[in-house]
Every structure is written in C-alpha cells, then in structure tokens.
Short mmCIF file of C-alpha atoms in Angstrom, two decimals:
data_model
loop_
_atom_site.label_atom_id
_atom_site.label_comp_id
_atom_site.label_asym_id
_atom_site.label_seq_id
_atom_site.Cartn_x
_atom_site.Cartn_y
_atom_site.Cartn_z
CA UNK A 1 2.33 -204.83 104.77
CA UNK A 2 -0.88 -205.15 102.56
CA UNK A 3 -3.21 -202.59 101.28
CA UNK A 4 -5.81 -203.03 103.95
CA UNK A 5 -2.98 -202.55 106.82
CA UNK A 6 -1.50 -199.42 104.90
CA UNK A 7 -5.24 -198.08 104.76
CA UNK A 8 -5.74 -198.62 108.40
CA UNK A 9 -2.33 -197.09 109.44
CA UNK A 10 -3.23 -193.97 107.44
CA UNK A 11 -7.01 -193.94 108.48
CA UNK A 12 -8.14 -193.77 104.87
CA UNK A 13 -10.23 -196.05 102.52
CA UNK A 14 -8.38 -198.66 100.60
CA UNK A 15 -9.80 -197.08 97.58
CA UNK A 16 -8.36 -193.87 98.24
CA UNK A 17 -4.92 -195.27 99.15
CA UNK A 18 -4.90 -197.06 95.95
CA UNK A 19 -5.89 -194.11 93.80
CA UNK A 20 -3.17 -192.05 95.50
CA UNK A 21 -0.51 -194.64 94.72
CA UNK A 22 -1.50 -194.80 91.48
CA UNK A 23 -1.64 -190.95 90.35
CA UNK A 24 -5.40 -190.51 90.04
CA UNK A 25 -6.20 -186.78 89.66
CA UNK A 26 -9.05 -186.74 92.10
CA UNK A 27 -6.71 -187.29 94.94
CA UNK A 28 -5.41 -184.03 96.45
CA UNK A 29 -1.62 -183.39 96.18
CA UNK A 30 -1.25 -183.49 99.90
CA UNK A 31 -3.05 -186.73 100.43
CA UNK A 32 -0.93 -188.23 97.46
CA UNK A 33 2.40 -187.09 99.02
CA UNK A 34 1.24 -188.33 102.55
CA UNK A 35 0.13 -191.71 101.30
CA UNK A 36 3.44 -192.32 99.19
CA UNK A 37 5.56 -191.10 102.03
CA UNK A 38 4.01 -193.55 104.75
CA UNK A 39 4.06 -196.24 102.04
CA UNK A 40 7.76 -195.79 101.44
CA UNK A 41 8.53 -195.65 105.29
CA UNK A 42 6.79 -199.00 105.63
CA UNK A 43 8.23 -200.57 102.57
CA UNK A 44 4.89 -201.22 101.05
CA UNK A 45 5.01 -202.84 97.51
CA UNK A 46 1.70 -203.10 95.78
CA UNK A 47 0.62 -206.20 94.29
CA UNK A 48 1.01 -205.88 90.49
CA UNK A 49 -2.12 -208.06 89.81
CA UNK A 50 -4.27 -206.47 92.30
CA UNK A 51 -3.25 -202.86 91.18
CA UNK A 52 -4.39 -203.80 87.75
CA UNK A 53 -7.76 -204.93 89.02
CA UNK A 54 -8.19 -201.98 91.34
CA UNK A 55 -7.41 -199.47 88.23
CA UNK A 56 -9.04 -201.52 85.35
CA UNK A 57 -5.62 -201.27 83.71
CA UNK A 58 -3.40 -204.06 82.14
CA UNK A 59 -0.36 -202.66 83.34
CA UNK A 60 1.07 -203.38 79.61
CA UNK A 61 2.26 -200.96 76.96
CA UNK A 62 2.15 -202.02 73.50
CA UNK A 63 4.93 -201.35 70.64
CA UNK A 64 3.86 -202.44 67.29
CA UNK A 65 6.57 -202.87 64.79
CA UNK A 66 6.10 -203.34 60.89
CA UNK A 67 8.95 -205.17 59.38
CA UNK A 68 8.24 -203.40 56.13
CA UNK A 69 11.17 -201.66 57.08
CA UNK A 70 13.68 -204.73 56.80
CA UNK A 71 16.34 -203.34 59.41
CA UNK A 72 13.98 -202.05 61.90
CA UNK A 73 14.32 -204.81 64.42
CA UNK A 74 17.91 -205.18 64.03
CA UNK A 75 18.83 -201.49 64.06
CA UNK A 76 20.88 -200.88 67.45
CA UNK A 77 18.93 -197.55 67.89
CA UNK A 78 15.78 -199.70 68.27
CA UNK A 79 17.48 -201.66 70.97
CA UNK A 80 18.65 -198.72 73.15
CA UNK A 81 15.32 -197.12 72.81
CA UNK A 82 13.43 -200.30 73.95
CA UNK A 83 16.26 -200.41 76.89
CA UNK A 84 15.16 -196.88 78.01
CA UNK A 85 11.44 -197.27 77.90
CA UNK A 86 11.75 -200.61 79.66
CA UNK A 87 13.67 -199.24 82.49
CA UNK A 88 10.63 -196.94 83.31
CA UNK A 89 8.04 -199.51 82.65
CA UNK A 90 9.69 -201.94 84.98
CA UNK A 91 10.14 -199.41 87.76
CA UNK A 92 6.47 -198.38 87.46
CA UNK A 93 5.26 -202.06 87.48
CA UNK A 94 4.44 -202.24 83.58
CA UNK A 95 5.30 -204.88 81.02
CA UNK A 96 6.16 -204.36 77.26
CA UNK A 97 4.20 -206.08 74.62
CA UNK A 98 6.26 -206.11 71.28
CA UNK A 99 3.89 -207.05 68.14
CA UNK A 100 5.79 -207.57 65.14
CA UNK A 101 3.74 -207.17 61.80
CA UNK A 102 4.85 -208.60 58.61
CA UNK A 103 4.89 -206.81 55.48
CA UNK A 104 1.63 -208.39 53.94
CA UNK A 105 -0.40 -207.78 57.11
CA UNK A 106 -2.50 -204.89 58.32
CA UNK A 107 -0.79 -203.04 61.06
CA UNK A 108 -4.07 -201.05 61.77
CA UNK A 109 -5.90 -204.38 62.45
CA UNK A 110 -3.26 -205.19 65.31
CA UNK A 111 -4.41 -201.80 66.88
CA UNK A 112 -8.04 -202.80 66.67
CA UNK A 113 -7.29 -206.06 68.30
CA UNK A 114 -5.27 -204.61 71.01
CA UNK A 115 -8.11 -202.18 71.63
CA UNK A 116 -11.01 -204.60 71.46
CA UNK A 117 -9.32 -207.11 73.64
CA UNK A 118 -8.17 -204.66 76.25
CA UNK A 119 -4.73 -206.11 75.88
CA UNK A 120 -2.73 -202.85 76.60
CA UNK A 121 -3.22 -199.54 78.26
CA UNK A 122 -1.46 -197.52 75.62
CA UNK A 123 0.72 -198.06 72.48
CA UNK A 124 3.93 -196.24 71.26
CA UNK A 125 4.05 -195.18 67.67
CA UNK A 126 7.47 -195.60 66.14
CA UNK A 127 9.19 -194.36 62.73
CA UNK A 128 6.32 -191.83 61.91
CA UNK A 129 5.99 -190.91 58.34
CA UNK A 130 4.90 -187.57 56.81
CA UNK A 131 1.00 -187.23 57.48
CA UNK A 132 1.14 -190.60 59.21
CA UNK A 133 -2.38 -192.25 59.12
CA UNK A 134 -1.82 -194.00 62.45
CA UNK A 135 -2.17 -190.69 64.41
CA UNK A 136 -5.81 -189.95 63.55
CA UNK A 137 -6.74 -193.57 63.39
CA UNK A 138 -5.47 -194.13 66.94
CA UNK A 139 -7.08 -190.87 68.01
CA UNK A 140 -10.43 -192.04 66.57
CA UNK A 141 -10.11 -195.53 68.13
CA UNK A 142 -9.53 -194.05 71.62
CA UNK A 143 -6.32 -196.15 72.28
CA UNK A 144 -3.94 -193.78 74.33
CA UNK A 145 -0.60 -193.43 72.49
CA UNK A 146 2.72 -191.35 72.08
CA UNK A 147 4.81 -190.86 69.16
CA UNK A 148 8.55 -191.37 69.09
CA UNK A 149 8.94 -188.54 66.40
CA UNK A 150 6.58 -186.24 64.89
CA UNK A 151 4.47 -186.17 61.82
CA UNK A 152 4.59 -183.27 59.38
CA UNK A 153 1.22 -182.23 57.96
CA UNK A 154 -0.66 -184.16 60.62
CA UNK A 155 -3.07 -181.71 62.20
CA UNK A 156 -4.74 -183.90 64.87
CA UNK A 157 -3.54 -183.10 68.49
CA UNK A 158 -1.15 -185.82 69.77
CA UNK A 159 1.69 -186.56 72.17
CA UNK A 160 5.15 -186.73 71.10
CA UNK A 161 8.70 -186.68 71.93
CA UNK A 162 11.34 -185.83 69.21
CA UNK A 163 14.82 -184.79 68.60
CA UNK A 164 15.06 -181.43 66.86
CA UNK A 165 16.32 -183.00 63.69
CA UNK A 166 15.90 -179.88 61.48
CA UNK A 167 18.08 -177.88 63.96
CA UNK A 168 20.73 -180.51 64.24
CA UNK A 169 21.27 -180.74 60.40
CA UNK A 170 21.24 -177.05 59.75
CA UNK A 171 23.79 -176.75 62.54
CA UNK A 172 25.95 -179.28 61.24
CA UNK A 173 26.00 -177.84 57.70
CA UNK A 174 26.64 -174.43 59.26
CA UNK A 175 29.76 -176.03 60.85
CA UNK A 176 30.99 -177.43 57.69
CA UNK A 177 30.46 -173.96 55.94
CA UNK A 178 32.40 -172.34 58.51
CA UNK A 179 35.34 -174.72 57.65
CA UNK A 180 35.26 -173.51 54.26
CA UNK A 181 33.28 -176.31 52.52
CA UNK A 182 30.80 -175.27 49.90
CA UNK A 183 30.12 -178.78 48.31
CA UNK A 184 28.46 -180.69 51.04
CA UNK A 185 26.94 -184.22 50.31
CA UNK A 186 23.78 -185.47 52.15
CA UNK A 187 23.42 -189.17 52.82
CA UNK A 188 20.04 -189.05 54.65
CA UNK A 189 17.54 -191.63 55.77
CA UNK A 190 14.44 -192.81 53.91
CA UNK A 191 12.76 -189.43 53.33
CA UNK A 192 9.20 -190.60 53.71
CA UNK A 193 9.99 -190.82 57.54
CA UNK A 194 9.56 -187.66 59.22
CA UNK A 195 12.81 -187.50 60.76
CA UNK A 196 14.90 -187.51 57.48
CA UNK A 197 12.36 -185.21 55.99
CA UNK A 198 13.14 -182.64 58.62
CA UNK A 199 17.05 -183.36 58.50
CA UNK A 200 16.94 -182.45 54.70
CA UNK A 201 15.06 -179.30 55.41
CA UNK A 202 17.83 -178.34 57.99
CA UNK A 203 20.43 -179.10 55.57
CA UNK A 204 18.87 -177.19 52.57
CA UNK A 205 17.89 -174.13 55.01
CA UNK A 206 21.56 -173.86 55.76
CA UNK A 207 22.68 -173.90 52.05
CA UNK A 208 20.07 -171.38 51.18
CA UNK A 209 21.31 -169.07 54.18
CA UNK A 210 24.74 -169.16 52.73
CA UNK A 211 23.64 -168.58 49.17
CA UNK A 212 24.87 -171.93 48.09
CA UNK A 213 23.18 -173.85 45.38
CA UNK A 214 21.05 -176.84 46.32
CA UNK A 215 22.48 -179.77 44.15
CA UNK A 216 20.47 -182.87 43.78
CA UNK A 217 23.50 -184.85 42.69
CA UNK A 218 24.85 -184.41 45.90
CA UNK A 219 21.80 -185.80 47.97
CA UNK A 220 20.62 -189.48 48.54
CA UNK A 221 18.13 -191.07 50.91
CA UNK A 222 17.85 -194.92 51.80
CA UNK A 223 17.63 -197.12 54.78
CA UNK A 224 20.53 -196.43 57.09
CA UNK A 225 22.92 -199.27 56.46
CA UNK A 226 26.78 -199.20 56.40
CA UNK A 227 26.49 -200.57 52.74
CA UNK A 228 24.27 -197.68 51.84
CA UNK A 229 27.13 -195.32 53.13
CA UNK A 230 29.79 -196.92 51.40
CA UNK A 231 28.31 -197.40 47.70
CA UNK A 232 26.77 -193.90 47.75
CA UNK A 233 30.05 -192.22 48.82
CA UNK A 234 31.68 -193.98 45.95
CA UNK A 235 29.25 -192.41 43.71
CA UNK A 236 29.74 -188.96 45.38
CA UNK A 237 33.44 -189.27 45.10
CA UNK A 238 33.35 -190.12 41.35
CA UNK A 239 31.29 -186.95 40.41
CA UNK A 240 33.19 -184.21 38.25
CA UNK A 241 32.95 -181.83 41.14
CA UNK A 242 32.76 -184.04 44.17
CA UNK A 243 31.71 -182.83 47.73
CA UNK A 244 34.51 -181.71 50.14
CA UNK A 245 32.60 -182.84 53.05
CA UNK A 246 29.73 -185.54 53.47
CA UNK A 247 26.62 -185.15 56.20
CA UNK A 248 25.29 -188.71 56.99
CA UNK A 249 22.18 -189.45 58.99
CA UNK A 250 23.78 -192.11 61.34
CA UNK A 251 26.93 -193.44 62.65
CA UNK A 252 26.46 -196.65 60.91
CA UNK A 253 26.05 -194.77 57.43
CA UNK A 254 29.24 -192.79 58.47
CA UNK A 255 31.16 -196.22 58.86
CA UNK A 256 30.31 -196.88 55.29
CA UNK A 257 31.45 -193.45 54.12
CA UNK A 258 34.59 -193.72 55.96
CA UNK A 259 35.52 -197.09 54.46
CA UNK A 260 34.80 -195.56 50.83
CA UNK A 261 36.89 -192.71 51.42
CA UNK A 262 39.85 -194.88 52.74
CA UNK A 263 39.63 -197.17 49.94
CA UNK A 264 39.84 -194.30 47.67
CA UNK A 265 43.06 -193.43 49.08
CA UNK A 266 41.78 -190.38 50.95
CA UNK A 267 42.30 -189.28 54.35
CA UNK A 268 39.27 -188.48 56.55
CA UNK A 269 39.44 -185.07 58.34
CA UNK A 270 42.07 -183.83 55.74
CA UNK A 271 40.82 -184.70 52.14
CA UNK A 272 37.15 -184.88 53.03
CA UNK A 273 35.38 -184.11 56.14
CA UNK A 274 32.42 -186.22 57.49
CA UNK A 275 29.70 -184.93 59.97
CA UNK A 276 27.05 -187.70 61.36
CA UNK A 277 24.31 -188.00 63.76
CA UNK A 278 25.27 -190.16 66.78
CA UNK A 279 22.45 -191.57 68.76
CA UNK A 280 24.92 -192.16 71.58
CA UNK A 281 24.26 -195.85 71.84
CA UNK A 282 25.19 -197.92 74.81
CA UNK A 283 27.26 -200.52 72.92
CA UNK A 284 28.40 -198.50 69.92
CA UNK A 285 30.31 -195.58 71.08
CA UNK A 286 31.86 -192.78 68.97
CA UNK A 287 34.82 -193.26 71.07
CA UNK A 288 35.47 -192.75 74.93
CA UNK A 289 37.88 -189.84 74.58
CA UNK A 290 38.45 -188.08 71.30
CA UNK A 291 35.26 -188.73 69.07
CA UNK A 292 35.96 -190.67 66.01
CA UNK A 293 33.42 -188.46 64.04
CA UNK A 294 32.21 -184.81 64.50
CA UNK A 295 28.44 -185.55 65.38
CA UNK A 296 25.22 -184.13 66.38
CA UNK A 297 24.64 -186.02 69.58
CA UNK A 298 21.67 -187.13 71.58
CA UNK A 299 20.91 -190.10 73.73
CA UNK A 300 18.12 -192.64 72.30
CA UNK A 301 18.16 -194.52 75.53
CA UNK A 302 17.38 -191.17 77.51
CA UNK A 303 14.73 -190.25 75.09
CA UNK A 304 13.15 -193.63 75.72
CA UNK A 305 13.01 -193.16 79.33
CA UNK A 306 11.43 -189.60 78.91
CA UNK A 307 8.91 -190.84 76.30
CA UNK A 308 7.78 -193.59 78.83
CA UNK A 309 7.40 -191.23 81.61
CA UNK A 310 5.23 -189.00 79.46
CA UNK A 311 3.08 -192.11 78.35
CA UNK A 312 2.34 -193.27 81.82
CA UNK A 313 1.22 -189.85 82.76
CA UNK A 314 -1.26 -190.07 80.01
CA UNK A 315 -2.35 -193.25 81.33
CA UNK A 316 -2.85 -192.15 84.66
CA UNK A 317 -4.57 -188.73 83.60
CA UNK A 318 -6.65 -189.72 80.45
CA UNK A 319 -7.98 -186.25 80.13
CA UNK A 320 -4.61 -184.29 80.08
CA UNK A 321 -3.65 -182.37 77.11
CA UNK A 322 -1.36 -184.43 74.85
CA UNK A 323 1.93 -183.56 75.96
CA UNK A 324 5.02 -182.84 73.83
CA UNK A 325 8.81 -182.53 74.16
CA UNK A 326 11.63 -181.48 71.53
CA UNK A 327 15.02 -182.66 72.70
CA UNK A 328 18.13 -180.42 71.24
CA UNK A 329 21.23 -182.07 70.24
CA UNK A 330 24.80 -181.10 70.86
CA UNK A 331 27.65 -180.72 68.29
CA UNK A 332 30.72 -182.86 69.23
CA UNK A 333 33.71 -182.05 67.29
CA UNK A 334 35.72 -185.27 66.45
CA UNK A 335 38.52 -186.35 64.20
CA UNK A 336 36.54 -186.54 60.99
CA UNK A 337 36.33 -182.88 60.09
CA UNK A 338 38.79 -180.11 59.09
CA UNK A 339 39.22 -177.05 56.90
CA UNK A 340 38.64 -177.38 53.28
CA UNK A 341 41.79 -178.01 51.24
CA UNK A 342 42.58 -175.19 48.80
#
C-alpha cells in the first residue's frame, strides 16, 4: 500500500495523512491515532525518501566528536551510547551522521556547514564542559540540538538529558562514611567537563555534611583510563595518611585502582574499599551475579535511547519548550567495599 491508497482508504488528503504519520502538531490527536491505527492494520511502511521530501527533513541526526579528547572514540561508554541512539533512529527511519573533528580544526565550523548545507535535522552535543560555548552558538545558529549531559553556568534554555552525578557521588561517599571511612580518595574524570565537576561537588558536599576535611592530596582528575587509576592509586597509597577507601569515576579507572591495590599486597574490600560509577555497558559487565565493584549504576545505552526519543520530538515539534530529564542512579553493593579496619 502506498500513501495515495492509504489516503483514499481514510478519505483524507495525502498531506494530512503524511503529517499525521510524522507527528505534526497541527493534526488533531484523534486524527493522528486513527491514521496510525489504519496504517498499522494495513502494514503501511512509508517510503523514507518520500517522507523526507514531504516534510523538508533530511532524516539524519548529526553527532560531532572532537578528538581533542584522545580517548573519546574508543571509550566503551561512547559505543553503548551510539548503540542506544541508533536503535531509536533506525526505528523511526533516521540515519546518524558522525563527524570527527581533529584537534586543530574548528568544531564550530562543522556546525555552520551542517546548517548551511541542510545536511542534518538536528545534532547531539556530547561531553559538555562548564559554560559550554556550543550551546549558545547552536541556539543562535538555529540548528536544533540536545545535550547529553548539562553545562553549569550556561544560562541559555536548552534541551538536555543527564545522570544526577552530584547526587550519585554524594550517595557513594555517604555509603563509605557509614562503613567508617574518614579518608576517602577521589579519582575523578577531567574536571573541565561538567559531569566531573558535579561529581566532585557531590563528593565534597558529603564530606562537609559529615564535618570531614576536604584534602586536596586525596583528589585527582584526568581522562578516565586504567593507567590513570593504577598510577594515581599508587600515589595515594604512598601518602603518610593514605585513604582507606577510593571513589573512582568509571569502572575502567576502578580496574586500575584494583591492580594497584593488589600489587601493593592489599586485599580489596578488606584493607581498602573501592566504589566506582558503572555505566552498565553491554560488553563490559560488573559481573552477572555478585558485582565485582560497589557502584553507582546507570545504563548509558538506555540514556541514549531516551535522548534520541526526546530529540526526535524536538525535530517534529520545533516550537516546543526545550525538554530536559534527570536520571537517578542506583547504588549496587559489591565485593569491593567493607568496614574500615581499626
């Protein structure tokens, strides 16, 4: 069945049917539901090229990735996020365009070109920094977008989806305090990025609430690699007053921390506790039964799905108020934590 035949069956114009199927707001909810129901009953599948011509859309979403962060493209978190958004794009007839920007090139010019050439219908902003300049720039440019994360100090209204990083790390630090730990190290991500800034805030707010001193010697920030976790843990363990617990920004960092602890002749969960953030990756599980690490837990793949759904709503309804959603995390107790040794 083609669009003309479906329109004749419904006794509606092809324009009305096309708009109903593509979520245009000027079509009544009653008409939209009727059109979608009859289309489904008759196994109607719209021609994607024709859909693009009818709506003036490219049916493409852009992802612009700067390689100034050298591990961005190979980070398993990025892979799971792309898998999540990709599922929703595919289901709705959209493609994903990935633009990789080398460190010496202008990321803003990539956005200008995408807009000028009408290459994409919208873009996803990833790894937002504090007061991220891309947000006001894209707003002024008029290119629809959504941010995976948030940007502290950015006053422009914008669409975003984020994990409650501040609450997650406050909760993790509270958990360690309840186990008797008073010296808690922090191996954070790069703190020019908003998620890491918020995690440090959560960590420090917990220490303050328990009248504990914020000790700069216990805190590091850098790209989240296994090597970083390993070397910085060794430095923490050499302090005159080393931490009895370490909070890490990712499970990859936690693996380095565990290696350093074990090489130092200590037992994780007895001599020192580790809590990490686990993005619940499809191919990098924190164990199937008893978790290896105690972790604040959220699914980056599910976050990708939800973000894509929100962005496609923006594309279908350009005048809508920018949506936002804050995802809470679970605290999963694993084998890597225990009471402080007296």
